[in-house]
XYZ file of C-alpha atoms in Angstrom:
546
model
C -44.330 -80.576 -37.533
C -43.462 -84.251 -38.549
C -40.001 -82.822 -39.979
C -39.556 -82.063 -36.026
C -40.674 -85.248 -34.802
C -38.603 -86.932 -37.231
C -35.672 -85.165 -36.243
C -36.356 -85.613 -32.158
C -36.485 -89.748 -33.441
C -33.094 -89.357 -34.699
C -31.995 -87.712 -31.803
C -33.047 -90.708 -29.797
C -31.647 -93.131 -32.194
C -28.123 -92.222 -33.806
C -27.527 -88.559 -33.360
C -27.417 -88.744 -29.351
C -24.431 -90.820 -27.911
C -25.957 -90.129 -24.759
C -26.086 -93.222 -23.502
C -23.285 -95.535 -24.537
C -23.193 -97.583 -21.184
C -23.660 -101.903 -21.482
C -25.653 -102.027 -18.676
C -29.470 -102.230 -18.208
C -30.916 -99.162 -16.851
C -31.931 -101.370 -13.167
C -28.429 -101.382 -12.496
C -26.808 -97.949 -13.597
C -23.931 -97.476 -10.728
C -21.456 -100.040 -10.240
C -19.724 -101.126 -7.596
C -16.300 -98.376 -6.665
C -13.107 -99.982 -8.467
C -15.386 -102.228 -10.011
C -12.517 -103.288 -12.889
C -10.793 -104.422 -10.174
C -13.177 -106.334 -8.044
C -13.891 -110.346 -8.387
C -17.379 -111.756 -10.743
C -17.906 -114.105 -7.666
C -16.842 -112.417 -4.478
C -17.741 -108.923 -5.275
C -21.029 -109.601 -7.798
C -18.745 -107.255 -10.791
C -17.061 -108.698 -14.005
C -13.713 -106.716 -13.057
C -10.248 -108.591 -13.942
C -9.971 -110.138 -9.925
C -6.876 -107.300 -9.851
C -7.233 -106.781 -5.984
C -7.965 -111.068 -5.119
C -4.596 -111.376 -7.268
C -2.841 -108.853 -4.789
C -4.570 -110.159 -1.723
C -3.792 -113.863 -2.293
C -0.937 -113.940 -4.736
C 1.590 -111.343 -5.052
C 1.994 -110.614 -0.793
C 5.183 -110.662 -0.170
C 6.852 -111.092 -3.545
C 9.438 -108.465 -5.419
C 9.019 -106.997 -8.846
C 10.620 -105.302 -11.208
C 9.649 -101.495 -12.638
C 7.959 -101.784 -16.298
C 7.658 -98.664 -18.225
C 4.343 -98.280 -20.017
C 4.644 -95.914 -22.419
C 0.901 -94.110 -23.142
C 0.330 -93.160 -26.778
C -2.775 -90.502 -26.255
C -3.526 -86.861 -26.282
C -1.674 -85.935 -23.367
C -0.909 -86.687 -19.630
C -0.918 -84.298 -16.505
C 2.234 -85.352 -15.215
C 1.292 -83.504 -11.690
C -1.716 -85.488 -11.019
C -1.817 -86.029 -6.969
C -2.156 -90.048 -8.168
C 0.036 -90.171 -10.923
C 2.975 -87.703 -10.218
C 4.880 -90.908 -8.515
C 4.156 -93.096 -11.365
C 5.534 -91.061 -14.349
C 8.569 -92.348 -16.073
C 11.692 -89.803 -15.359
C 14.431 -89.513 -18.108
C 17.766 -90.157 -16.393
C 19.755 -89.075 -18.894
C 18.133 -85.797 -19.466
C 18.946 -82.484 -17.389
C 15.434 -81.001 -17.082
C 15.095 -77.445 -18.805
C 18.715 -76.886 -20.318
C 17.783 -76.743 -23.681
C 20.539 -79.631 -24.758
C 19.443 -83.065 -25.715
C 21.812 -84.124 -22.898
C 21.120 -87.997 -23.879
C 21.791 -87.577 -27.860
C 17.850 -89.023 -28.575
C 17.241 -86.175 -31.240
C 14.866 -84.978 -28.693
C 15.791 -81.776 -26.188
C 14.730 -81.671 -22.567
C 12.229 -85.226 -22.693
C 11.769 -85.103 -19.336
C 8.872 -87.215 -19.305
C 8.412 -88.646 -22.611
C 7.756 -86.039 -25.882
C 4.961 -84.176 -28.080
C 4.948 -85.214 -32.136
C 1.645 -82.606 -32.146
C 3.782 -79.219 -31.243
C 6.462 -77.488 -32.518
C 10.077 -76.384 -31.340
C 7.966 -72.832 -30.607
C 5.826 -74.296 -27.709
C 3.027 -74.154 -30.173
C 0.462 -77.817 -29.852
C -2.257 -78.969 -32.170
C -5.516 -79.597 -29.772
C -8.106 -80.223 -32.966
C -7.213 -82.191 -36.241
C -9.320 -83.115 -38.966
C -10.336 -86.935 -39.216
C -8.413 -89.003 -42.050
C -10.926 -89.107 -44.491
C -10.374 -84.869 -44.760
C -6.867 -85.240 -45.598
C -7.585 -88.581 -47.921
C -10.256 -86.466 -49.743
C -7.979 -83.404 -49.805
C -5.379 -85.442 -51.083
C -7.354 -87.426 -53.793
C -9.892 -84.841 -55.082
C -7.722 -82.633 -57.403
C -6.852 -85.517 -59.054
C -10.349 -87.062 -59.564
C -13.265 -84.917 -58.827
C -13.293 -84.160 -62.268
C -13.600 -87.815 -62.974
C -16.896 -88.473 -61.846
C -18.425 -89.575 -65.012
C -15.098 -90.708 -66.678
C -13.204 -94.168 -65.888
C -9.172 -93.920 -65.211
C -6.731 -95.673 -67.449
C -4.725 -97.544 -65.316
C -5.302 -100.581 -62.765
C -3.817 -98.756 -60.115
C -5.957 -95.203 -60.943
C -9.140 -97.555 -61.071
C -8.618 -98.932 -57.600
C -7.670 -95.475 -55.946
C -10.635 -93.443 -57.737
C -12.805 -96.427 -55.800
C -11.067 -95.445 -52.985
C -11.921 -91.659 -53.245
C -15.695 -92.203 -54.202
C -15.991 -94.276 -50.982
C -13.787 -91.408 -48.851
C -16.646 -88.857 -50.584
C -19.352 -91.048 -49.459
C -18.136 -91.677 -45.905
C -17.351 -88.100 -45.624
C -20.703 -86.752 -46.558
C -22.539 -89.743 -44.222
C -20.260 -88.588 -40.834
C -20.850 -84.811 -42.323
C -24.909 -84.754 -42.572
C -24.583 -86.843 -38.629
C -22.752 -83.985 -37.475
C -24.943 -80.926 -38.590
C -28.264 -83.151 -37.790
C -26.855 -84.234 -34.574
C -26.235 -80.367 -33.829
C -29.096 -79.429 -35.205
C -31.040 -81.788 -32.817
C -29.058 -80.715 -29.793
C -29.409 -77.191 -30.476
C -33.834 -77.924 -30.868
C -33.455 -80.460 -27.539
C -32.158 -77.492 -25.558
C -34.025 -74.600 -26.624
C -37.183 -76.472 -25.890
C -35.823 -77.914 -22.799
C -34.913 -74.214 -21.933
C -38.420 -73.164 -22.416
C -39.711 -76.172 -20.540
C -37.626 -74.974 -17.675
C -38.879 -71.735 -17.774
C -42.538 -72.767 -17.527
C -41.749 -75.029 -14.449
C -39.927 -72.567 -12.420
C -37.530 -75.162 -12.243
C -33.539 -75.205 -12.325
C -32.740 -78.618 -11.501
C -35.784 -80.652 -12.023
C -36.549 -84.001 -11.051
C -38.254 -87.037 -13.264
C -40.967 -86.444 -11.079
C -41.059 -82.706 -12.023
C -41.379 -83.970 -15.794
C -44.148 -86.572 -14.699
C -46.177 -83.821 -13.810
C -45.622 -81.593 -16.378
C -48.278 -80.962 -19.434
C -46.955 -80.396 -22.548
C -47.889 -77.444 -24.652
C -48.229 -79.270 -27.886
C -46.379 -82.079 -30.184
C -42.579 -80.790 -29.665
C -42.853 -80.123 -26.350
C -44.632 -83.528 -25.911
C -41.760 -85.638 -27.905
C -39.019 -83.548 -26.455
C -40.273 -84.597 -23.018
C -40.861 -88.373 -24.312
C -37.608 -88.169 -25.091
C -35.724 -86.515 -22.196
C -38.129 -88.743 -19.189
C -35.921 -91.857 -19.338
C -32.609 -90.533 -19.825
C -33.068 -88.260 -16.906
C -34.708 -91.486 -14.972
C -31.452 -93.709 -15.776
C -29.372 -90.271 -14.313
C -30.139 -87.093 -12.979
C -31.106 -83.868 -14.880
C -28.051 -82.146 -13.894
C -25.467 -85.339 -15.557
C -27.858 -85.279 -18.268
C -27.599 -81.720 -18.847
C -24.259 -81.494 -19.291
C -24.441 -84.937 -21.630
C -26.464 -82.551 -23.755
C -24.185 -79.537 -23.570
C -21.718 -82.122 -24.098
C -23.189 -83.003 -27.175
C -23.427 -79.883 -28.289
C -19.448 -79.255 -28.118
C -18.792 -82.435 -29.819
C -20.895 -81.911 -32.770
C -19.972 -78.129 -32.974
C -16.071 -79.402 -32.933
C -16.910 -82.276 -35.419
C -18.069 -79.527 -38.228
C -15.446 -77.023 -37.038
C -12.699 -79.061 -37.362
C -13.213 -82.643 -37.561
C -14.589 -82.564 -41.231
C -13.649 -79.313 -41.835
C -12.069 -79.343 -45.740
C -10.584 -76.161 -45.224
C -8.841 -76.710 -41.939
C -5.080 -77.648 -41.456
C -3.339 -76.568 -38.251
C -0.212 -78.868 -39.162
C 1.408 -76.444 -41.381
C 1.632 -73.709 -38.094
C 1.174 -75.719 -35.482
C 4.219 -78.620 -36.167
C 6.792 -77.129 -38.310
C 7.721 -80.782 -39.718
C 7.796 -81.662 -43.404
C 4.238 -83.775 -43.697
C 5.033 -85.394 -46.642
C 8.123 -86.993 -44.814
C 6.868 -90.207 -43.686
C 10.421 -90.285 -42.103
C 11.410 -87.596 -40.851
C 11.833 -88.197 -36.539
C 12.888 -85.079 -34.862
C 10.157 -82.993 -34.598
C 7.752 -81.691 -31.918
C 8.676 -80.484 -28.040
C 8.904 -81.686 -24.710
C 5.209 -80.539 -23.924
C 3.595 -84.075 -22.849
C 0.543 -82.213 -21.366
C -0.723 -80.530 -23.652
C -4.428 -78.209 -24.377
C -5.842 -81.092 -23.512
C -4.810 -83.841 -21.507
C -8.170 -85.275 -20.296
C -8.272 -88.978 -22.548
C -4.422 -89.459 -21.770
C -4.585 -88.623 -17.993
C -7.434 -91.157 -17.488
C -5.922 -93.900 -19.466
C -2.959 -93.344 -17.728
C -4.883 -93.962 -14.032
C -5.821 -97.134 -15.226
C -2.721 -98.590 -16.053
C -0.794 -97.191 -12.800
C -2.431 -94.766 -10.459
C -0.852 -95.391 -6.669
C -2.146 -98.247 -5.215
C -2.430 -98.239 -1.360
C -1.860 -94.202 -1.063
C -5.607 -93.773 0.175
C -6.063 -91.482 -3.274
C -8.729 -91.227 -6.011
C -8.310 -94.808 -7.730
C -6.416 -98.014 -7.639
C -4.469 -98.474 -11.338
C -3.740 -102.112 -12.538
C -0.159 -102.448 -11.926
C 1.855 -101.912 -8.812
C 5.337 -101.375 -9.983
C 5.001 -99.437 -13.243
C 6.781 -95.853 -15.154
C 4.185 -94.269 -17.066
C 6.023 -92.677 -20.081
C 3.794 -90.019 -22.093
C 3.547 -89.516 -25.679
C 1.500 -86.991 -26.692
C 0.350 -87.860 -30.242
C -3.396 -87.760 -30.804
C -5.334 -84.310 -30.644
C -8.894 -83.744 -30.847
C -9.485 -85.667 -34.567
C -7.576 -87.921 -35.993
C -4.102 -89.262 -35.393
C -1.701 -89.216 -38.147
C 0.517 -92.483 -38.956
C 3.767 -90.615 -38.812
C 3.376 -89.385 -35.419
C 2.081 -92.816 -34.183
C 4.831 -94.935 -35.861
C 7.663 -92.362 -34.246
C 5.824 -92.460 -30.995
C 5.675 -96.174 -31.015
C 9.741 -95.841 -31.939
C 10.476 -93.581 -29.374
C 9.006 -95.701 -26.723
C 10.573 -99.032 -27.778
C 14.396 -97.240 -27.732
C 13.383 -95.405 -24.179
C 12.171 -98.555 -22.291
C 8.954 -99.274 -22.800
C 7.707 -102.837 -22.627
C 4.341 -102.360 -23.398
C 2.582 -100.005 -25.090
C -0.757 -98.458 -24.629
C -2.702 -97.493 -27.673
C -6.387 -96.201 -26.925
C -6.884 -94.389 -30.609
C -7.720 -95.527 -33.806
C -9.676 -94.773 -37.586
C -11.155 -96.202 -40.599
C -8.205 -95.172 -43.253
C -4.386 -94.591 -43.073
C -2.888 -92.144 -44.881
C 0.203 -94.119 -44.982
C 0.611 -97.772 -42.958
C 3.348 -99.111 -43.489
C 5.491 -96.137 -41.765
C 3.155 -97.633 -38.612
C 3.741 -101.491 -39.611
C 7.387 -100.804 -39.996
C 7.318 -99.276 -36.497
C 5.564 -102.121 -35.010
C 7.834 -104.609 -36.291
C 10.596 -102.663 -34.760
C 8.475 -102.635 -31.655
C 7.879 -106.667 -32.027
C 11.629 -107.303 -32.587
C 12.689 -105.304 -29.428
C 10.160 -107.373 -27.387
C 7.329 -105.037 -26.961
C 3.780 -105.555 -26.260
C 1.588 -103.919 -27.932
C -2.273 -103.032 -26.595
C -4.798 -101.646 -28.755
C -8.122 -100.207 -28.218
C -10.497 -101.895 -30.749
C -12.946 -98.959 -31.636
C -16.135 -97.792 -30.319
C -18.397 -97.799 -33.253
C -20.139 -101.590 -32.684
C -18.803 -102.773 -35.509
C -17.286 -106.072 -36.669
C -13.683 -104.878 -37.289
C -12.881 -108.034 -39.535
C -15.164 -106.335 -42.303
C -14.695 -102.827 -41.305
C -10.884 -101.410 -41.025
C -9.795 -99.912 -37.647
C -6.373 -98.811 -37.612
C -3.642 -99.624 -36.608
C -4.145 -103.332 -35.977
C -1.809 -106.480 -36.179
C -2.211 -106.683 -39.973
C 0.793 -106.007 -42.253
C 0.197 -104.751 -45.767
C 1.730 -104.471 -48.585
C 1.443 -101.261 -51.159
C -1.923 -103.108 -52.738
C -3.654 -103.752 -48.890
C -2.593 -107.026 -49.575
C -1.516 -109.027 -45.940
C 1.908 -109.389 -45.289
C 1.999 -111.086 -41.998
C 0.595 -110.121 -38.544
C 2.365 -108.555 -35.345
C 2.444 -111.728 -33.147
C 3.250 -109.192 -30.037
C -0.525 -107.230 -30.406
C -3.045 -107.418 -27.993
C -6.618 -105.763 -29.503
C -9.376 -105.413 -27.099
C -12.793 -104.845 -26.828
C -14.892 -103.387 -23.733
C -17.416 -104.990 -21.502
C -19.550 -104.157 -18.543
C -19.681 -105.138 -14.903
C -22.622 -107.663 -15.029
C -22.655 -110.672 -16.010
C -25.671 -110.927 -18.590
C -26.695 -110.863 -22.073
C -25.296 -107.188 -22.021
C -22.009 -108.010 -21.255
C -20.633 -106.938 -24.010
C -20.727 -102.775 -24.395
C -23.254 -101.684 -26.944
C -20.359 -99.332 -28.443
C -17.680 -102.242 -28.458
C -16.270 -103.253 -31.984
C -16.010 -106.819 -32.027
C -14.263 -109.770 -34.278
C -13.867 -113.055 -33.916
C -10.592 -113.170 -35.485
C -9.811 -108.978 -34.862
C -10.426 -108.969 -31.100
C -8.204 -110.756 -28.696
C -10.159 -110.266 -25.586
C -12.407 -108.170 -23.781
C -11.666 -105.728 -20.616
C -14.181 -103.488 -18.598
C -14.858 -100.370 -20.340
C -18.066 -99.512 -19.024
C -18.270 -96.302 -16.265
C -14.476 -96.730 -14.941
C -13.763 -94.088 -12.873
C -9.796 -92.743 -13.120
C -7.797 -89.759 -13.107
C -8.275 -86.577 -14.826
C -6.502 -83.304 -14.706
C -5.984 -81.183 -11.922
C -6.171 -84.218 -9.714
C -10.121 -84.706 -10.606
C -11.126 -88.285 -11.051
C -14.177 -89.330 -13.590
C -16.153 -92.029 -15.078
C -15.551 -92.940 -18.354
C -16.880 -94.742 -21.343
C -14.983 -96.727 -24.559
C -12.672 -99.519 -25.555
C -10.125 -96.592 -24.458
C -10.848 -97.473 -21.533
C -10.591 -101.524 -22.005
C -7.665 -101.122 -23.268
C -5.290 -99.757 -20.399
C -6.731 -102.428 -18.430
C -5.420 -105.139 -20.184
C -2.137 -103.013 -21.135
C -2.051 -102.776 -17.174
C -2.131 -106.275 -16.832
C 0.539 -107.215 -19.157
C 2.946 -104.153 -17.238
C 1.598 -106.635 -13.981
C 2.336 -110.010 -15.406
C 6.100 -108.394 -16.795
C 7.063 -106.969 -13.619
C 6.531 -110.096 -11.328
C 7.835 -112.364 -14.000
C 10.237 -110.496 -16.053
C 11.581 -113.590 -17.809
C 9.167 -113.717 -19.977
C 8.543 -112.277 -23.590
C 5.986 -110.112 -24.756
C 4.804 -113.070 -26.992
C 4.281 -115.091 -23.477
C 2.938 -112.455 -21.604
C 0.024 -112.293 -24.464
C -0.625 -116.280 -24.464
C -1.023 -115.997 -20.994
C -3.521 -113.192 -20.536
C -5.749 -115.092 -23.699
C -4.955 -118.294 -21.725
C -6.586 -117.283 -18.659
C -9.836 -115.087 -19.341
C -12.792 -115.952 -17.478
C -14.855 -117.797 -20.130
C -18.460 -116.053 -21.136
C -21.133 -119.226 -21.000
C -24.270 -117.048 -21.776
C -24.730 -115.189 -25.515
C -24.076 -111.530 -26.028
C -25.952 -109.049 -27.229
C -24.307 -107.436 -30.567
C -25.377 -105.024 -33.156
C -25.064 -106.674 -36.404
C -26.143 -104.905 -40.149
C -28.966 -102.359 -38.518
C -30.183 -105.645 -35.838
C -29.214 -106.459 -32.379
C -28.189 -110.279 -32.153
C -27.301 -112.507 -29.449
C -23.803 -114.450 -30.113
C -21.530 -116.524 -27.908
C -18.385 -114.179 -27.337
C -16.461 -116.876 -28.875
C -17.880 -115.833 -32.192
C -16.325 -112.290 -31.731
C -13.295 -112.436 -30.069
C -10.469 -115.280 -30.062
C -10.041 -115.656 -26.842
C -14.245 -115.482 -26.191
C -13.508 -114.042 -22.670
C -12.863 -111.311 -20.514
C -9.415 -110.718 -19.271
C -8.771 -112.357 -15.473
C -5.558 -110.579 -13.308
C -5.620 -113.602 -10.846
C -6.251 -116.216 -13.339
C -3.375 -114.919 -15.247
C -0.876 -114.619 -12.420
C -2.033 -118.143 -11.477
C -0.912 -119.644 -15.150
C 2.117 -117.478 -14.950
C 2.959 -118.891 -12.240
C 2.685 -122.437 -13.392
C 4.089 -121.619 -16.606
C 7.332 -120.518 -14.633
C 7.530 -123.616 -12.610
C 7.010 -125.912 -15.504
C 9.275 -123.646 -17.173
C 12.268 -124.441 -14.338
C 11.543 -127.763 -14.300
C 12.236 -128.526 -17.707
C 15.921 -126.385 -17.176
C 17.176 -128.964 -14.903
């Protein structure tokens, strides 16, 4: 009985991301568009994207900026995105011939480093840990009780007892958190049964007397999570739930799984190596990519689904992240691909705790840097402080030792916040660093495209991110003059300042800190404010000429 209970309380503490929203439960729905909308017109903490339009761009020309999307996959035939994709010239759709010379046949719309010339695609992939304890452990699981000789052998077996460790933490989540899904619905099932109820209300679960201890806690715990919702959302958030902790011990953290050998056809251990993959920028699943991609550029003004950031943009898709982990040789020639194709920014919602091999991505991003590219990265979603806990990639350079070579002055990391304007703020999942985060974006609930012309709410810094990379494409296409490294400076330069303390989980604790503390800019990103500094940037800027 108490091993029950105990389980149910993890449920409701760790093993449940159920409820990942920044907002207080009195105010669960925000406003339509609300990323967009105005902190003192509209009463939300969006970016002022629609007061910029309204009262600064009217009448004014742009110039197309391609934003090349680094996710899981895009549906290219979305009703609000089909205008927006990025179209390759040179290329003669479906003649087999690399008609442009790229190394890369028929890339229509951008290309797939996670299939193979076959038409085959990776949808799951373990996460980076697997491979680093696959590719550690022959060497020293025997050494458990033994010390290596050399410097370097001493530093990597600490690597590869923290790699076990990790694994075996995210491991025992997985299988509790399934275990506690699969006990939440079978009782929940029952419960149902005894009701004569399909779709029951809170009021339906007010009423209702429990038949003993589990039935009691499993109510307990389902009463205010269907309060803050509906039954029927939090249904499928548990049969969600279910899938994601089934996949995570399927695949995820699966030892004995590796679809790269079939699925790819590349040689791995050729950090290199470039021409690989197919033209397949859709994918199994192109869910996380389509909705980024809404963000950034869905039609404005075509009285469909959602409003996207910028106005004038070419979304070009790279389909590199599956369900798992990325790996740093696809990101690096996905971040290369889109630099020599056109991009001038460069959405990144994806990241992990360990590389397998950085500097193939830091050389990439220096490319990236040199060809005046902005770079936007999503800063993680596991409430962390990310200057004493790794997310990668980030700005840092490394050498072979971990040792910091420099930073990528073109990189934008952000962090996700909510629509009001409270201690909450911040989003409970939000990494944070006062030194690691540039700014933060809303993250919370943004509704935006997902295949099959659907639309959907969404949580993360995955989220955050194409807002802000959105606002850069914005800020380049009405003011093209300037560089990447401007373009940053002036969306730091012109966040809406955060007076009150945030609420931050800190070592086990929530805290309250000013947002200054963690994040450099200590704001959230501001559309008008930025255009507005642009602008005056420009002037000054032609003053000075003559």
């Amino acid at each position: 009985m108490n091993y029950i209970k105990k389980l149910l309380y993890t449920a409701a503490v760790f093993a449940l991301p159920l409820t990942s929203s920044a907002q207080s439960s009195a105010d669960e729905k925000p406003k339509e568009n609300w990323q967009n909308l105005d902190l003192k017109a509209d009463g939300a903490f969006g970016i002022s994207t629609d007061k910029a339009y309204n009262e600064l761009l009217k009448g004014k020309t742009s110039k197309t900026v391609v934003v090349a999307v680094i996710d899981g996959g895009i549906d290219e035939n979305h009703e609000d995105l089909k205008q927006v994709m990025w179209i390759n010239a040179k290329e003669i759709a479906g003649n087999g011939i690399d008609d442009d010379k790229n190394g890369y046949i028929d890339d229509i719309y951008g290309w797939n480093f996670i299939g193979s010339a076959k038409g085959l695609n990776i949808h799951h992939d373990n996460m980076e840990v697997v491979r680093l304890v696959n590719k550690l452990q022959p060497k020293y699981a025997a050494a458990l009780n033994s010390t290596p000789f050399t410097e370097a052998e001493r530093k990597e077996f600490q690597l590869y007892k923290k790699l076990v460790t990790d694994y075996m933490e995210k491991l025992q989540q997985a299988q509790m958190g399934l275990q506690n899904t699969t006990l939440i619905l079978k009782y929940l099932n029952e419960i149902l049964v005894k009701m004569g109820k399909t779709e029951p209300t809170i009021e339906d679960f007010n009423a209702y007397k429990a038949a003993g201890d589990i039935e009691s806690q499993v109510v307990k715990f389902l009463k205010p999570e269907i309060k803050k919702t509906s039954y029927k959302e939090f249904r499928q958030e548990l049969e969600d739930g279910l899938k994601h902790y089934d996949t995570q011990i399927k695949y995820h953290l699966n030892l004995e799984f590796d679809p790269r050998k079939d699925s790819v056809g590349d040689n791995y251990a050729n950090s290199n190596e470039k021409f690989y993959g197919n033209n397949d920028i859709t994918g199994p699943d192109a869910e996380h990519g389509t909705h980024v991609a809404g963000i950034i550029g869905a039609v404005r003004g075509n009285s469909l689904g959602i409003k996207g950031i910028a106005d004038n943009v070419k979304i070009m898709a790279l389909r590199t992240v599956p369900d798992g982990d990325e790996r740093d040789k696809d990101v690096a020639n996905s971040i290369r691909y889109a630099v020599d194709n056109g991009a001038k920014v460069i959405n990144m919602s994806f990241g992990k705790a360990y590389s397998w091999d950085k500097k193939v991505v830091d050389e990439a991003v220096k490319y990236a840097v040199s060809k005046d590219v902005l770079l936007v990265h999503a800063a993680g979603n596991d409430g962390k402080n990310t200057e004493k806990e790794d997310n990668v990639p980030n700005r840092l350079f490394a050498d072979s030792t971990g040792v910091t070579m420099g930073t990528a002055e073109g990189w934008i990391e952000v962090g996700a916040s909510g629509w009001n304007n409270d201690d909450e703020l911040v989003a409970s999942f939000s990494n944070y660093g006062g030194k690691s985060v540039d700014v933060f974006a809303p993250g919370v609930k943004i509704n935006s495209t997902m295949p099959d012309s659907k639309y959907k709410d969404n949580d993360g810094t995955s989220m955050a991110s194409p807002v802000v990379a959105g606002l850069a494409a914005l800020i380049r296409s009405y003011y093209p003059q300037f560089t990447a490294v401007q373009v940053k400076e002036i969306i730091m330069n012109s966040v809406t300042k955060v007076e009150q303390k945030v609420k931050i989980r800190e070592e086990g604790s929530s805290n309250k800190v000013a947002i200054s503390e963690i994040s450099v800019s200590g704001g959230v990103v501001n559309a008008y404010n930025a255009l507005l500094l642009a602008e005056k940037t420009n002037s000054t800027a032609s003053v000075k000429s003559k």
